[in-house]
Coordinates of C-alpha atoms in Angstrom, one line a residue:
X1 CA -3.6 -70.2 -10.8
X2 CA -5.6 -67.4 -9.1
X3 CA -3.6 -64.1 -9.9
X4 CA -0.2 -64.2 -10.9
X5 CA 3.0 -66.0 -9.5
X6 CA 3.6 -62.8 -7.7
X7 CA 0.2 -62.8 -5.9
X8 CA 1.3 -64.8 -2.8
X9 CA 4.6 -62.9 -2.5
X10 CA 2.9 -59.6 -2.7
X11 CA 0.6 -60.6 0.1
X12 CA 3.5 -61.8 2.3
X13 CA 5.6 -58.6 1.6
X14 CA 2.8 -56.6 3.4
X15 CA 3.8 -58.3 6.5
X16 CA 7.7 -58.2 6.3
X17 CA 8.3 -55.4 8.7
X18 CA 7.6 -55.2 12.5
X19 CA 5.8 -52.1 13.9
X20 CA 9.4 -50.8 14.7
X21 CA 10.4 -51.1 11.1
X22 CA 12.6 -54.1 11.4
X23 CA 12.5 -56.9 8.8
X24 CA 10.9 -60.1 10.3
X25 CA 12.6 -63.4 9.4
X26 CA 9.6 -65.5 8.8
X27 CA 7.6 -63.1 6.6
X28 CA 10.6 -62.3 4.6
X29 CA 11.5 -65.9 4.0
X30 CA 7.8 -66.8 3.2
X31 CA 7.8 -63.9 0.6
X32 CA 11.1 -65.2 -1.0
X33 CA 9.9 -68.8 -0.9
X34 CA 7.2 -68.1 -3.6
X35 CA 9.9 -67.0 -5.9
X36 CA 13.2 -68.7 -4.6
X37 CA 13.3 -71.0 -1.4
X38 CA 16.2 -70.6 1.1
X39 CA 17.4 -70.2 4.8
X40 CA 14.3 -71.9 6.4
X41 CA 16.5 -74.4 8.4
X42 CA 18.4 -72.0 10.5
X43 CA 15.1 -70.0 11.3
X44 CA 13.3 -73.1 12.0
X45 CA 16.0 -74.3 14.5
X46 CA 15.0 -71.4 16.9
X47 CA 12.1 -69.3 15.7
X48 CA 12.2 -66.9 18.7
X49 CA 15.9 -66.3 18.7
X50 CA 15.9 -65.7 14.9
X51 CA 12.6 -63.8 14.7
X52 CA 14.5 -60.8 13.0
X53 CA 16.3 -61.6 9.7
X54 CA 19.4 -59.8 10.9
X55 CA 19.6 -62.0 14.0
X56 CA 20.8 -64.9 11.7
X57 CA 23.8 -62.8 10.6
X58 CA 24.6 -61.2 14.0
X59 CA 25.0 -64.6 15.6
X60 CA 27.4 -65.7 12.7
X61 CA 29.4 -62.4 13.0
X62 CA 29.8 -62.8 16.7
X63 CA 31.2 -66.5 16.2
X64 CA 33.2 -65.3 13.3
X65 CA 31.5 -67.8 10.9
X66 CA 29.7 -65.3 8.7
X67 CA 32.2 -65.5 5.9
X68 CA 32.1 -69.3 5.8
X69 CA 30.6 -70.6 2.3
X70 CA 28.1 -72.7 4.3
X71 CA 26.9 -69.9 6.6
X72 CA 23.4 -68.4 6.8
X73 CA 25.0 -65.0 6.0
X74 CA 26.4 -66.3 2.8
X75 CA 23.0 -68.0 2.1
X76 CA 21.2 -64.6 2.8
X77 CA 23.7 -62.8 0.7
X78 CA 23.2 -65.0 -2.4
X79 CA 19.4 -65.1 -1.7
X80 CA 19.4 -61.3 -1.9
X81 CA 21.6 -61.3 -5.0
X82 CA 19.3 -64.0 -6.6
X83 CA 16.3 -61.7 -5.7
X84 CA 18.2 -58.7 -7.2
X85 CA 18.7 -60.7 -10.5
X86 CA 15.0 -61.7 -10.4
X87 CA 13.8 -58.1 -9.8
X88 CA 16.0 -56.8 -12.6
X89 CA 14.7 -59.5 -14.8
X90 CA 11.1 -58.8 -14.1
X91 CA 11.7 -55.0 -14.6
X92 CA 13.3 -55.8 -18.1
X93 CA 10.3 -57.8 -19.1
X94 CA 7.9 -55.0 -18.4
X95 CA 10.2 -52.2 -19.6
X96 CA 11.6 -54.0 -22.8
X97 CA 8.5 -55.7 -24.3
X98 CA 10.5 -56.2 -27.5
X99 CA 13.5 -57.9 -25.9
X100 CA 13.6 -61.7 -26.2
X101 CA 13.9 -63.7 -22.8
X102 CA 17.7 -64.4 -23.4
X103 CA 18.4 -60.6 -23.7
X104 CA 16.1 -59.6 -20.6
X105 CA 18.2 -62.4 -18.6
X106 CA 21.6 -61.6 -19.9
X107 CA 21.1 -57.9 -19.2
X108 CA 19.8 -58.6 -15.7
X109 CA 22.6 -61.0 -15.1
X110 CA 25.3 -58.4 -16.2
X111 CA 23.7 -55.8 -13.8
X112 CA 23.5 -58.1 -10.8
X113 CA 25.3 -61.3 -10.6
X114 CA 28.1 -61.2 -13.1
X115 CA 30.6 -59.2 -10.9
X116 CA 30.3 -61.8 -8.1
X117 CA 31.0 -64.9 -10.4
X118 CA 34.1 -66.2 -11.6
X119 CA 35.0 -67.3 -15.2
X120 CA 33.2 -70.7 -14.8
X121 CA 30.0 -69.4 -13.6
X122 CA 29.7 -66.6 -16.1
X123 CA 30.5 -69.1 -18.9
X124 CA 27.9 -71.4 -17.5
X125 CA 25.3 -68.7 -17.5
X126 CA 26.0 -67.9 -21.2
X127 CA 25.3 -71.7 -22.0
X128 CA 22.2 -71.6 -19.8
X129 CA 20.8 -68.6 -21.7
X130 CA 20.6 -70.7 -25.0
X131 CA 18.1 -72.6 -23.0
X132 CA 16.0 -69.7 -22.0
X133 CA 12.2 -70.3 -22.5
X134 CA 10.2 -68.4 -25.0
X135 CA 9.2 -65.0 -23.6
X136 CA 5.6 -65.2 -24.5
X137 CA 5.2 -68.7 -23.0
X138 CA 7.0 -67.7 -19.8
X139 CA 4.8 -64.5 -19.4
X140 CA 1.7 -66.8 -19.9
X141 CA 2.9 -69.3 -17.2
X142 CA 3.7 -66.6 -14.5
X143 CA 0.6 -64.5 -15.6
X144 CA -2.2 -66.8 -14.6
X145 CA -5.4 -64.9 -14.3
X146 CA -4.1 -61.6 -13.0
X147 CA -2.5 -58.4 -14.5
X148 CA 1.1 -59.7 -14.8
X149 CA 2.5 -56.2 -15.6
X150 CA 1.0 -54.5 -12.6
X151 CA 2.0 -57.2 -10.3
X152 CA 5.5 -57.3 -11.6
X153 CA 5.8 -53.5 -11.2
X154 CA 4.2 -53.6 -7.7
X155 CA 6.4 -56.5 -6.7
X156 CA 9.7 -54.7 -8.0
X157 CA 8.6 -51.4 -6.3
X158 CA 8.0 -53.0 -3.0
X159 CA 10.7 -55.7 -2.9
X160 CA 13.6 -53.6 -4.1
X161 CA 13.8 -51.4 -0.9
X162 CA 13.9 -54.6 1.3
X163 CA 16.8 -55.9 -0.8
X164 CA 18.6 -52.5 -0.6
X165 CA 18.2 -52.6 3.2
X166 CA 19.7 -56.1 3.5
X167 CA 22.6 -54.9 1.3
X168 CA 23.2 -52.0 3.5
X169 CA 23.1 -54.2 6.6
X170 CA 25.5 -56.7 5.3
X171 CA 27.8 -53.9 4.0
X172 CA 28.0 -52.5 7.6
X173 CA 29.7 -55.8 8.6
X174 CA 31.7 -55.9 5.2
X175 CA 29.8 -59.0 4.3
X176 CA 28.3 -57.6 1.0
X177 CA 31.3 -58.2 -1.1
X178 CA 31.9 -62.0 -0.8
X179 CA 32.4 -63.6 -4.1
X180 CA 31.4 -67.2 -5.1
X181 CA 34.0 -69.6 -3.9

């Protein structure tokens, strides 16, 4: 792999905002796809209508379908939360080099996803953490030939503001507090 697992995502992030400062759907989804794929179907159904990420949500707000568990809004919310988890995990990996992978994951989960999960999902996460890969092997796999710590830092620094902006947008419509059903 040329560079790290973040290299393609970092290249995509540079093109996420329009000249007017709005988050563009396709570049945002392309950046996420390198880390966690989602929401492509709705965008593909009408690329010109859904050029801006928030237009996916606005259509569902207008049709009162945004709070449905199968809505794109719910998909965007959970994608954003998943990316929050990954950013927190990657930060833990560079800030706490002495932590095993399970500790880095658990801390990230507690900071990001736990409050949105019920008992079953939280219990399942605890079980899954017993299967966490070895930290050194994981870092070697995602590191490729690049400077993994520098790329993680850059990814977290440039991606976090986008996630905060999405949370803020969803909160305006009271859509940022939906729990897992």
